Coordinates of C-alpha atoms in Angstrom, one line a residue:
Chain A
M1 CA -62.8 42.9 -49.5
L2 CA -65.0 39.7 -48.8
E3 CA -64.4 39.1 -52.4
I4 CA -60.9 39.2 -52.2
L5 CA -61.0 36.6 -48.8
L6 CA -62.9 34.5 -51.0
I7 CA -60.4 34.1 -53.5
L8 CA -57.3 33.6 -51.3
L9 CA -59.9 30.6 -49.4
K10 CA -60.1 29.0 -53.1
I11 CA -56.5 29.4 -53.2
V12 CA -55.9 27.8 -50.0
L13 CA -58.4 25.0 -51.2
I14 CA -56.5 24.1 -54.9
V15 CA -52.8 24.6 -53.1
V16 CA -53.2 22.6 -50.1
P17 CA -54.6 19.3 -51.5
L18 CA -51.7 19.7 -54.4
I19 CA -49.0 19.9 -51.9
I20 CA -50.9 17.0 -49.5
A21 CA -51.3 15.0 -53.1
V22 CA -47.5 15.7 -53.9
A23 CA -46.8 14.2 -50.8
Y24 CA -48.6 11.2 -51.3
L25 CA -47.6 10.8 -55.0
T26 CA -43.9 10.3 -53.9
F27 CA -44.8 7.8 -51.3
M28 CA -47.3 6.0 -54.1
E29 CA -44.3 6.3 -56.6
R30 CA -42.2 4.2 -53.9
K31 CA -44.8 1.9 -52.8
I32 CA -46.0 0.9 -56.2
I33 CA -42.7 0.6 -58.2
G34 CA -41.9 -1.4 -54.8
Y35 CA -44.3 -4.0 -55.7
M36 CA -43.8 -4.0 -59.3
Q37 CA -40.0 -4.8 -58.1
V38 CA -41.1 -7.6 -55.3
R39 CA -40.3 -5.3 -53.0
I40 CA -42.6 -4.1 -50.0
G41 CA -41.6 -0.2 -50.2
P42 CA -40.8 2.4 -47.1
N43 CA -43.4 0.7 -44.0
R44 CA -41.5 2.1 -41.4
V45 CA -43.0 5.5 -40.0
G46 CA -46.3 5.4 -39.4
P47 CA -49.5 2.7 -40.0
K48 CA -48.0 1.4 -43.0
G49 CA -45.4 3.8 -43.7
L50 CA -48.3 6.2 -44.1
L51 CA -46.5 9.4 -42.4
Q52 CA -43.5 8.6 -44.9
P53 CA -43.8 11.7 -46.8
F54 CA -43.5 13.7 -43.6
A55 CA -40.6 12.3 -42.5
D56 CA -39.2 13.4 -45.7
T57 CA -40.3 16.6 -45.7
L58 CA -39.1 17.4 -42.2
K59 CA -35.7 16.3 -42.7
L60 CA -35.5 18.3 -46.1
L61 CA -36.6 21.2 -43.9
L62 CA -34.0 21.0 -41.6
K63 CA -30.9 20.4 -43.6
E64 CA -28.9 23.2 -44.5
V65 CA -28.8 25.1 -47.9
I66 CA -25.4 24.8 -48.8
I67 CA -24.3 27.8 -51.8
P68 CA -20.8 26.4 -53.5
T69 CA -18.4 28.6 -53.8
N70 CA -18.0 31.1 -56.8
A71 CA -22.1 30.3 -57.7
N72 CA -24.1 33.1 -58.5
R73 CA -26.5 33.5 -54.9
Y74 CA -29.0 35.3 -56.1
L75 CA -30.2 33.5 -59.5
F76 CA -29.2 30.5 -57.4
L77 CA -31.7 31.1 -54.5
I78 CA -34.4 32.3 -57.4
A79 CA -34.6 29.3 -59.7
P80 CA -36.1 27.0 -57.6
I81 CA -39.1 29.5 -57.0
L82 CA -38.9 29.9 -60.8
S83 CA -39.8 26.5 -61.2
L84 CA -42.1 25.8 -58.7
A85 CA -44.3 29.1 -59.4
P86 CA -45.3 28.2 -62.7
A87 CA -46.6 24.4 -62.0
I88 CA -48.8 26.1 -59.1
A89 CA -50.0 29.3 -60.7
A90 CA -51.1 26.8 -63.7
W91 CA -53.9 25.6 -61.2
A92 CA -55.5 28.6 -61.3
V93 CA -57.6 28.2 -64.3
I94 CA -58.1 23.9 -64.1
P95 CA -61.7 23.4 -63.6
F96 CA -62.6 20.5 -61.4
G97 CA -66.0 20.4 -62.0
M98 CA -69.4 21.8 -63.2
M99 CA -71.3 23.9 -60.8
E100 CA -75.5 23.2 -61.5
A101 CA -77.4 26.2 -62.9
T102 CA -79.6 27.8 -59.6
E103 CA -82.3 30.0 -60.1
T104 CA -79.5 33.3 -59.7
S105 CA -77.0 31.9 -61.7
P106 CA -76.3 30.0 -64.9
A107 CA -74.1 26.9 -64.8
K108 CA -70.6 27.6 -64.6
P109 CA -67.5 25.8 -64.4
L110 CA -65.8 25.0 -60.4
A111 CA -62.7 26.8 -61.2
L112 CA -60.9 29.9 -59.6
T113 CA -61.3 31.6 -62.6
N114 CA -62.5 30.8 -65.5
I115 CA -60.7 32.9 -68.7
D116 CA -61.7 32.4 -72.2
A117 CA -58.2 31.2 -73.1
S118 CA -57.6 28.8 -70.2
L119 CA -55.6 26.4 -72.4
L120 CA -53.6 29.1 -74.0
Y121 CA -52.6 30.3 -70.4
I122 CA -51.7 26.8 -69.2
L123 CA -49.6 26.3 -72.2
A124 CA -47.7 29.6 -71.9
L125 CA -47.3 28.7 -68.3
T126 CA -45.8 25.1 -68.5
S127 CA -43.7 26.8 -71.0
I128 CA -41.9 29.3 -68.1
G129 CA -40.7 26.4 -66.2
V130 CA -38.0 26.0 -68.3
Y131 CA -36.4 28.9 -66.7
G132 CA -35.9 27.5 -63.3
V133 CA -34.0 24.4 -64.7
L134 CA -31.5 26.5 -67.2
I135 CA -31.1 29.2 -64.3
A136 CA -30.5 26.2 -61.5
G137 CA -28.0 24.7 -63.6
W138 CA -26.1 27.8 -64.8
A139 CA -25.7 29.4 -61.3
S140 CA -24.4 26.5 -59.4
N141 CA -21.0 26.8 -60.9
S142 CA -21.1 22.9 -61.8
K143 CA -20.5 21.1 -65.1
Y144 CA -22.3 18.3 -64.2
A145 CA -25.6 21.0 -63.0
F146 CA -24.7 22.5 -66.5
L147 CA -25.1 19.5 -68.6
G148 CA -28.0 18.3 -66.8
A149 CA -29.6 21.7 -67.2
M150 CA -28.5 21.8 -71.3
R151 CA -30.1 18.4 -71.4
S152 CA -33.3 18.5 -70.0
A153 CA -33.4 22.5 -71.4
A154 CA -33.5 21.0 -75.2
Q155 CA -35.9 18.0 -74.0
I156 CA -38.3 20.2 -72.4
V157 CA -38.3 22.9 -75.5
S158 CA -38.7 20.1 -77.9
Y159 CA -41.6 18.3 -76.5
E160 CA -43.2 21.6 -75.8
I161 CA -43.9 21.6 -79.5
A162 CA -45.3 18.0 -80.0
M163 CA -47.4 18.8 -77.1
G164 CA -48.6 22.4 -78.1
F165 CA -49.8 20.6 -81.5
A166 CA -51.5 17.9 -80.0
L167 CA -53.7 20.6 -78.1
V168 CA -54.3 22.4 -81.1
G169 CA -56.2 19.3 -82.5
V170 CA -58.2 19.3 -79.1
L171 CA -59.3 22.7 -79.5
M172 CA -60.3 22.2 -82.8
A173 CA -62.0 19.7 -82.2
A174 CA -64.0 21.1 -79.1
Q175 CA -64.0 24.6 -81.0
S176 CA -63.2 26.0 -77.8
I177 CA -59.6 27.1 -76.1
N178 CA -61.6 26.8 -72.8
L179 CA -61.1 23.8 -70.6
A180 CA -64.5 23.8 -69.0
E181 CA -66.0 23.9 -72.5
I182 CA -63.5 21.5 -73.9
V183 CA -64.8 19.1 -71.8
N184 CA -68.5 19.8 -72.1
Q185 CA -68.2 19.2 -76.0
Q186 CA -67.0 15.3 -75.0
S187 CA -70.3 14.4 -73.1
G188 CA -72.4 11.4 -74.2
G189 CA -70.3 8.3 -73.0
I190 CA -67.1 7.0 -73.1
W191 CA -67.0 6.8 -77.0
Q192 CA -67.5 10.5 -77.6
W193 CA -64.1 11.2 -75.5
Y194 CA -61.4 12.8 -77.6
W195 CA -59.2 9.5 -76.5
L196 CA -60.8 7.9 -79.7
P197 CA -61.1 10.4 -82.3
L198 CA -57.7 11.9 -81.5
L199 CA -55.9 9.1 -80.7
P200 CA -52.7 9.7 -82.3
L201 CA -52.6 12.9 -80.1
F202 CA -53.4 11.1 -77.2
I203 CA -50.7 9.1 -77.3
I204 CA -48.5 11.9 -78.0
Y205 CA -50.0 13.9 -75.4
L206 CA -49.1 11.4 -73.0
V207 CA -45.6 10.4 -73.5
S208 CA -44.5 13.8 -74.4
G209 CA -46.3 14.8 -70.8
V210 CA -43.9 12.1 -69.2
A211 CA -40.5 13.5 -71.5
E212 CA -41.8 17.3 -70.3
T213 CA -41.8 16.3 -66.8
N214 CA -38.2 14.5 -67.1
R215 CA -39.8 11.2 -66.0
A216 CA -38.4 8.2 -67.1
P217 CA -37.6 6.7 -69.4
F218 CA -37.1 10.5 -70.5
D219 CA -34.8 11.0 -67.5
V220 CA -31.7 11.6 -69.4
A221 CA -31.4 14.9 -67.3
E222 CA -31.1 13.3 -64.2
G223 CA -29.7 10.2 -65.7
E224 CA -27.6 9.1 -62.4
S225 CA -25.4 6.9 -64.0
E226 CA -24.0 9.6 -66.1
I227 CA -24.8 13.0 -64.3
V228 CA -25.2 12.3 -61.0
A229 CA -28.4 13.9 -60.2
G230 CA -28.9 16.9 -63.3
F231 CA -29.6 20.6 -62.9
H232 CA -30.1 20.0 -59.0
V233 CA -27.2 18.6 -57.9
E234 CA -25.7 21.1 -55.9
Y235 CA -29.0 21.8 -54.3
S236 CA -29.7 20.3 -50.6
G237 CA -32.2 21.3 -48.2
V238 CA -35.7 23.2 -48.8
A239 CA -34.0 24.7 -52.5
F240 CA -34.2 20.8 -53.5
A241 CA -37.6 19.9 -51.7
V242 CA -39.0 22.7 -53.8
F243 CA -37.6 21.5 -56.8
F244 CA -39.1 17.8 -55.9
L245 CA -42.8 20.0 -55.3
A246 CA -42.8 21.7 -58.8
E247 CA -41.7 18.3 -60.8
Y248 CA -44.5 16.4 -59.0
A249 CA -46.6 19.6 -59.1
N250 CA -46.3 19.1 -63.0
I251 CA -46.7 15.8 -63.1
I252 CA -50.4 15.9 -61.7
L253 CA -51.1 18.9 -63.7
I254 CA -50.1 16.7 -66.8
S255 CA -52.2 13.8 -65.3
M256 CA -55.3 16.6 -64.9
L257 CA -54.9 18.0 -68.0
T258 CA -54.9 14.8 -69.9
A259 CA -57.8 13.7 -68.1
L260 CA -60.1 16.7 -69.2
M261 CA -58.9 17.5 -72.4
F262 CA -58.4 13.4 -73.5
L263 CA -61.0 11.5 -71.0
G264 CA -63.7 13.5 -70.8
G265 CA -62.8 15.2 -67.2
W266 CA -65.4 15.1 -64.6
L267 CA -68.2 13.2 -66.8
S268 CA -68.9 9.8 -66.0
P269 CA -67.5 6.9 -68.4
F270 CA -71.2 5.4 -67.9
E271 CA -73.2 8.2 -69.6
S272 CA -75.6 7.2 -72.2
I273 CA -75.7 3.4 -71.5
P274 CA -79.3 2.5 -70.2
V275 CA -79.3 1.0 -67.3
V276 CA -75.8 1.0 -66.0
Q277 CA -75.9 5.1 -65.8
D278 CA -78.6 5.4 -63.3
W279 CA -76.4 3.3 -61.0
F280 CA -74.0 5.8 -60.6
T281 CA -75.4 9.7 -60.7
W282 CA -74.8 9.9 -56.9
V283 CA -70.8 9.8 -58.2
P284 CA -69.8 13.3 -57.8
G285 CA -68.6 14.8 -61.1
M286 CA -64.8 15.7 -59.2
A287 CA -64.6 11.8 -58.0
W288 CA -64.6 10.9 -62.0
L289 CA -62.1 13.5 -62.4
L290 CA -60.2 12.5 -59.7
A291 CA -60.0 8.7 -61.1
K292 CA -58.8 9.8 -64.0
T293 CA -56.1 11.9 -63.0
C294 CA -55.0 9.1 -60.4
F295 CA -54.9 6.5 -63.4
I296 CA -52.7 8.6 -65.2
M297 CA -50.3 9.7 -62.3
F298 CA -50.4 5.5 -62.2
C299 CA -49.4 5.1 -65.9
F300 CA -46.6 7.6 -65.2
L301 CA -45.1 5.4 -62.0
W302 CA -46.2 2.3 -64.4
F303 CA -43.5 3.4 -67.2
R304 CA -40.7 4.4 -65.2
A305 CA -40.9 0.7 -63.2
T306 CA -41.2 -0.6 -67.0
F307 CA -38.9 1.3 -69.7
P308 CA -35.2 1.2 -69.4
R309 CA -34.0 4.6 -70.3
Y310 CA -33.9 6.0 -73.8
R311 CA -30.8 7.0 -75.6
Y312 CA -30.5 11.0 -76.1
D313 CA -30.2 11.3 -79.7
Q314 CA -33.3 8.8 -79.7
I315 CA -35.3 11.2 -77.3
M316 CA -34.7 14.4 -79.5
R317 CA -35.3 12.3 -82.8
L318 CA -38.4 10.9 -81.4
G319 CA -39.5 14.6 -80.7
W320 CA -39.0 16.3 -83.5
K321 CA -39.1 13.3 -86.2
V322 CA -41.8 11.5 -85.3
F323 CA -44.3 12.9 -83.1
I324 CA -44.1 16.2 -84.9
P325 CA -45.1 15.1 -88.0
I326 CA -47.3 13.0 -86.5
T327 CA -49.8 15.7 -84.6
I328 CA -49.3 17.9 -88.1
I329 CA -50.8 14.8 -90.0
W330 CA -53.5 14.5 -87.7
I331 CA -54.3 18.2 -87.1
L332 CA -55.0 18.1 -91.0
V333 CA -57.3 14.8 -90.4
V334 CA -59.7 16.6 -87.8
G335 CA -59.9 19.8 -89.9
V336 CA -61.1 17.5 -92.6
A337 CA -63.1 15.7 -90.6
I338 CA -65.0 19.0 -88.8
V339 CA -65.7 20.2 -92.5
M340 CA -67.0 16.9 -93.4
K341 CA -68.9 16.9 -90.4
L342 CA -68.0 13.2 -89.7
P343 CA -70.3 11.6 -87.3
P344 CA -70.2 10.8 -84.4
W345 CA -67.8 13.3 -83.5
F346 CA -67.7 16.5 -85.3
D347 CA -71.4 16.2 -86.8
A348 CA -72.4 18.1 -83.8
A349 CA -70.6 21.4 -84.3
Chain B
M1 CA -57.5 53.2 -58.2
F2 CA -56.0 49.8 -57.5
T3 CA -55.5 49.5 -61.3
Q4 CA -53.1 52.5 -61.5
I5 CA -50.8 51.3 -58.5
L6 CA -50.7 48.5 -60.2
F7 CA -50.2 49.6 -63.6
Y8 CA -47.1 52.4 -61.9
G9 CA -45.7 49.5 -60.3
Y10 CA -45.6 46.9 -63.0
A11 CA -44.4 49.9 -65.2
A12 CA -41.8 51.1 -63.3
I13 CA -40.2 47.4 -63.4
L14 CA -40.4 47.3 -66.8
L15 CA -38.3 50.3 -67.5
I16 CA -35.9 49.3 -65.1
S17 CA -35.3 46.0 -66.1
A18 CA -35.2 47.2 -69.6
I19 CA -32.4 49.8 -68.5
L20 CA -30.5 46.8 -66.7
V21 CA -30.9 45.0 -70.0
V22 CA -28.4 46.9 -71.8
S23 CA -26.2 48.4 -68.6
A24 CA -25.6 45.0 -66.9
R25 CA -22.4 43.7 -67.4
N26 CA -22.8 39.9 -67.2
T27 CA -24.6 38.9 -70.6
I28 CA -26.7 36.4 -69.0
H29 CA -28.1 38.6 -66.3
S30 CA -28.9 41.1 -69.3
A31 CA -30.9 38.4 -70.9
L32 CA -32.7 37.4 -67.9
F33 CA -33.4 40.9 -67.5
L34 CA -35.2 41.1 -71.0
V35 CA -37.6 38.0 -70.2
L36 CA -38.6 40.0 -67.0
A37 CA -38.9 42.9 -69.4
F38 CA -41.5 40.7 -71.6
F39 CA -43.3 39.4 -68.9
T40 CA -43.5 42.4 -67.0
C41 CA -44.9 43.9 -70.3
A42 CA -47.5 40.9 -70.5
V43 CA -48.7 41.9 -67.2
I44 CA -49.2 45.7 -68.1
W45 CA -50.9 44.3 -71.2
I46 CA -53.3 42.4 -68.9
L47 CA -54.0 45.4 -67.6
L48 CA -55.3 46.5 -70.6
R49 CA -57.5 43.7 -71.1
A50 CA -55.0 42.0 -73.9
E51 CA -55.2 38.8 -72.2
F52 CA -54.9 37.2 -75.7
L53 CA -51.7 39.0 -76.8
A54 CA -50.5 38.7 -73.3
I55 CA -50.8 35.1 -73.2
V56 CA -49.1 34.9 -76.7
L57 CA -45.9 36.9 -75.5
V58 CA -45.7 34.9 -72.4
L59 CA -45.8 31.9 -75.0
V60 CA -43.6 32.9 -78.1
Y61 CA -40.8 34.9 -76.5
V62 CA -40.6 34.4 -72.8
G63 CA -41.4 30.3 -73.5
A64 CA -39.5 29.8 -76.4
V65 CA -37.6 32.9 -78.4
M66 CA -35.5 33.6 -75.0
V67 CA -35.0 30.3 -73.8
L68 CA -33.3 29.5 -77.3
F69 CA -31.1 33.0 -76.8
L70 CA -29.9 31.8 -73.0
F71 CA -28.9 28.4 -74.4
V72 CA -26.2 30.5 -76.9
V73 CA -25.5 32.6 -74.5
M74 CA -24.8 30.2 -72.0
M75 CA -23.1 28.3 -74.4
L76 CA -20.9 31.1 -75.6
N77 CA -19.8 32.8 -72.8
V78 CA -19.8 36.5 -74.6
N79 CA -17.1 39.0 -73.0
L80 CA -19.0 42.0 -73.3
E81 CA -16.0 44.4 -72.5
P82 CA -14.7 45.1 -76.3
L83 CA -18.3 45.4 -76.8
R84 CA -18.5 48.2 -74.6
E85 CA -15.6 50.2 -76.2
G86 CA -17.0 53.3 -78.2
F87 CA -19.2 54.0 -75.9
V88 CA -18.9 57.9 -75.8
R89 CA -17.6 58.3 -79.2
N90 CA -20.9 56.8 -80.6
L91 CA -23.0 58.3 -78.0
P92 CA -24.4 61.3 -80.4
V93 CA -25.6 58.6 -82.7
G94 CA -27.4 56.5 -80.1
I95 CA -28.9 60.2 -79.0
L96 CA -30.4 61.1 -82.2
V97 CA -31.5 57.5 -82.7
A98 CA -33.5 57.2 -79.1
L99 CA -35.0 61.1 -80.4
I100 CA -36.3 59.7 -83.5
V101 CA -38.2 56.9 -81.3
A102 CA -39.3 58.9 -79.0
A103 CA -40.8 61.2 -81.3
E104 CA -42.5 58.2 -83.6
M105 CA -44.1 57.1 -80.2
F106 CA -45.6 60.6 -79.4
L107 CA -47.0 60.6 -82.7
V108 CA -48.5 57.0 -82.6
L109 CA -49.7 57.3 -79.3
S110 CA -51.2 60.7 -79.8
T111 CA -53.6 59.5 -82.5
K112 CA -57.3 58.9 -81.6
G113 CA -56.7 55.1 -80.8
F114 CA -55.1 55.7 -77.7
K115 CA -57.3 58.1 -76.4
L116 CA -58.6 57.0 -72.5
A117 CA -62.2 57.4 -73.8
E118 CA -61.7 54.7 -76.3
Q119 CA -60.5 52.6 -73.2
S120 CA -63.7 52.7 -70.9
E121 CA -66.1 52.1 -74.2
L122 CA -63.8 48.8 -74.4
A123 CA -64.5 48.2 -70.1
L124 CA -68.0 48.7 -71.2
V125 CA -68.1 46.4 -74.1
D126 CA -66.6 43.7 -71.6
A127 CA -69.1 43.8 -69.3
T128 CA -71.3 41.8 -72.3
G129 CA -69.5 39.0 -73.2
Y130 CA -67.2 40.5 -75.6
S131 CA -63.9 38.1 -76.0
N132 CA -60.8 39.6 -77.0
T133 CA -59.3 36.0 -78.2
K134 CA -62.5 35.6 -80.3
A135 CA -62.3 39.6 -81.6
I136 CA -58.3 39.0 -82.8
G137 CA -59.6 35.8 -84.3
A138 CA -62.3 36.9 -86.5
V139 CA -60.6 40.3 -87.7
L140 CA -57.0 38.2 -88.8
Y141 CA -59.0 35.5 -90.6
T142 CA -61.3 37.9 -92.8
D143 CA -59.7 41.8 -92.7
Y144 CA -55.8 40.8 -92.6
L145 CA -56.0 37.5 -94.3
Y146 CA -53.8 37.6 -97.0
A147 CA -51.1 39.6 -94.5
F148 CA -51.8 37.0 -92.2
E149 CA -51.0 34.0 -94.8
I150 CA -47.9 36.5 -96.3
A151 CA -46.2 36.5 -93.1
A152 CA -46.5 32.8 -92.4
V153 CA -45.1 32.2 -95.6
V154 CA -42.3 34.6 -94.4
L155 CA -41.5 32.4 -91.5
V156 CA -41.9 29.2 -93.0
L157 CA -39.2 30.4 -95.5
A158 CA -37.0 31.2 -92.7
M159 CA -37.2 28.1 -90.9
V160 CA -36.5 26.5 -94.1
T161 CA -33.6 28.3 -95.1
A162 CA -32.2 28.0 -91.4
I163 CA -32.3 24.2 -92.0
V164 CA -30.6 24.1 -95.2
L165 CA -27.9 26.7 -94.0
T166 CA -27.3 24.0 -91.3
M167 CA -27.6 20.9 -92.8
K168 CA -24.2 21.5 -94.8
K169 CA -23.1 17.6 -95.7
S170 CA -19.1 17.7 -94.5
V171 CA -17.2 14.9 -94.0
N172 CA -16.7 15.4 -90.6
T173 CA -20.5 14.8 -89.6
K174 CA -21.9 11.7 -88.6
R175 CA -24.9 10.3 -89.1
Q176 CA -27.1 7.5 -87.6
N177 CA -29.6 5.8 -90.1
P178 CA -32.3 4.2 -87.3
G179 CA -33.7 2.2 -89.5
H180 CA -30.7 0.5 -90.0
Q181 CA -30.3 0.4 -86.2
V182 CA -33.5 -1.6 -85.5
R183 CA -32.9 -4.1 -88.6
V184 CA -29.7 -4.9 -86.8
K185 CA -29.7 -8.7 -85.6
R186 CA -27.5 -10.5 -83.0
K187 CA -25.0 -11.9 -85.5
D188 CA -24.0 -8.2 -87.1
R189 CA -22.5 -7.8 -83.9
I190 CA -21.8 -10.5 -81.8
R191 CA -19.6 -13.7 -82.8
L192 CA -19.3 -16.5 -80.3
I193 CA -16.6 -18.4 -80.6
K194 CA -15.5 -22.2 -79.5
M195 CA -12.4 -22.2 -77.3
D196 CA -10.7 -24.8 -75.4
S197 CA -10.0 -23.8 -71.7
E198 CA -6.5 -22.2 -70.9
P199 CA -3.8 -24.6 -71.7
V200 CA -1.9 -26.6 -69.2
N201 CA 1.8 -27.0 -69.2
R202 CA 2.3 -31.0 -69.6
K203 CA 5.3 -30.7 -67.2
T204 CA 4.1 -29.3 -64.5
G205 CA 0.6 -29.6 -64.3
D206 CA 0.4 -25.9 -63.8
T207 CA -1.7 -23.7 -65.9
K208 CA 0.2 -20.9 -68.0
S209 CA -0.3 -17.9 -65.8
D210 CA 2.0 -17.2 -62.3
D211 CA 0.7 -17.5 -59.4
A212 CA 0.2 -13.7 -58.6
E213 CA -1.9 -13.5 -61.9
K214 CA -4.4 -16.0 -60.4
G215 CA -6.4 -14.2 -58.6
D216 CA -6.9 -11.8 -61.2
V217 CA -8.0 -14.1 -63.8
K218 CA -11.2 -15.1 -61.7

């Protein structure tokens, strides 16, 4: 009984900060893009506009959920849940740090569950998210929504392949598909992190992550000038808010995964630099992880403020004809490097 | 005890959704019930401690195959009614096939590997750091290496064939050459020409256009 309560407590400790992070990510998005476009951004609700996300949420909660005529009622209402559930369930295996070894137990990762195949688990769950989009578009009984769903689903499926191959490179380099183990394999300073030996895969993972979450410049699924708002055009009130939550939870998830797999997770960037590393020993590992995650999230917003939207055929070309071949070649390179025990990255294994 | 309740709950969902796959009136509903059936199946596999197989089932069938399936079904708008004709006429054949499948499953499931004793042994190994994923990898790349490689080659062959069949050179297909698009210079697309301003009617001093149009010219 106590065990179940402990697990529930852990879930609350992950989900509540996640939802607050989503709320403030929307706020930061409006603020940062505002500053980049020499505007102020929201500044009315609360000090410096800090309560704006709560005002938005409250407004959405109070609005009516309209179900379009001839829409498929049950599927219409299930779709937002189907897109949110995988986005949150994936957090079950994310390690947030390493617990020090005590007398009674060895060092183990700070996560809800530490399963062996955690990377595969995340890959499987993120691939389910596309059902929410597809069903929402179909059940709305609207041409705009359907077109948006088709575009978005095709895009997600295409980029998933490149993303999966990028992960293959990571798990080959780490010799493990456990996320905590992958981070531990990167210890030894900033040059040991996988962004350097797997640089093409790092870039491809980051860009595919942007495409996978349907963010600008790959946001043709909700290209305002073409198909209004894409697959969720018919949604209002709470149902819309749930889609919103899922999209931003996915952004945070992808950012954290990038930080874990390519930027050394909770490892300090000053590791193995003689004097400097002692100055930062007091910083907890989770702070480094969150800082890295925030940096990637900032990049997502930065991309959105910088690049014009891609043309649809160019998106498909980039995914299938550029990214996938590059990842396959780099997997080969990593394989050869592992066999040759190429120092300084692959000699340990 | 708790695991047993879970198993029977999920097994019930699996059976009901499997029946609904064939009995649902709407094709998209059938496809979605098939997704549910796959997913529940994966959950049952996890209960059996086969987490690697379960995750791969979700990844491949739920995440990729069924998405493409749904895509096609949504695009085609298949009418099921003509497919349902002759249900009674084909019923005896259907029952025969069902009986054969049931007999085969009975034969397979009553072999030694599926005895309950075997499972408790499995759970025992699990406590001492047994990894399902590692075990499958170890067997796949040693004992079953040739079967594995042959399966891979067959799949690649199927993939190449599918691409070749759809890549027929037709007059109607329009292609873009990205290299060509990138190399385009401004002068290939735009020609700037110098023009005099609008001709003036020398007698009246007015421009050619009527008063009514003047507003539109600007």
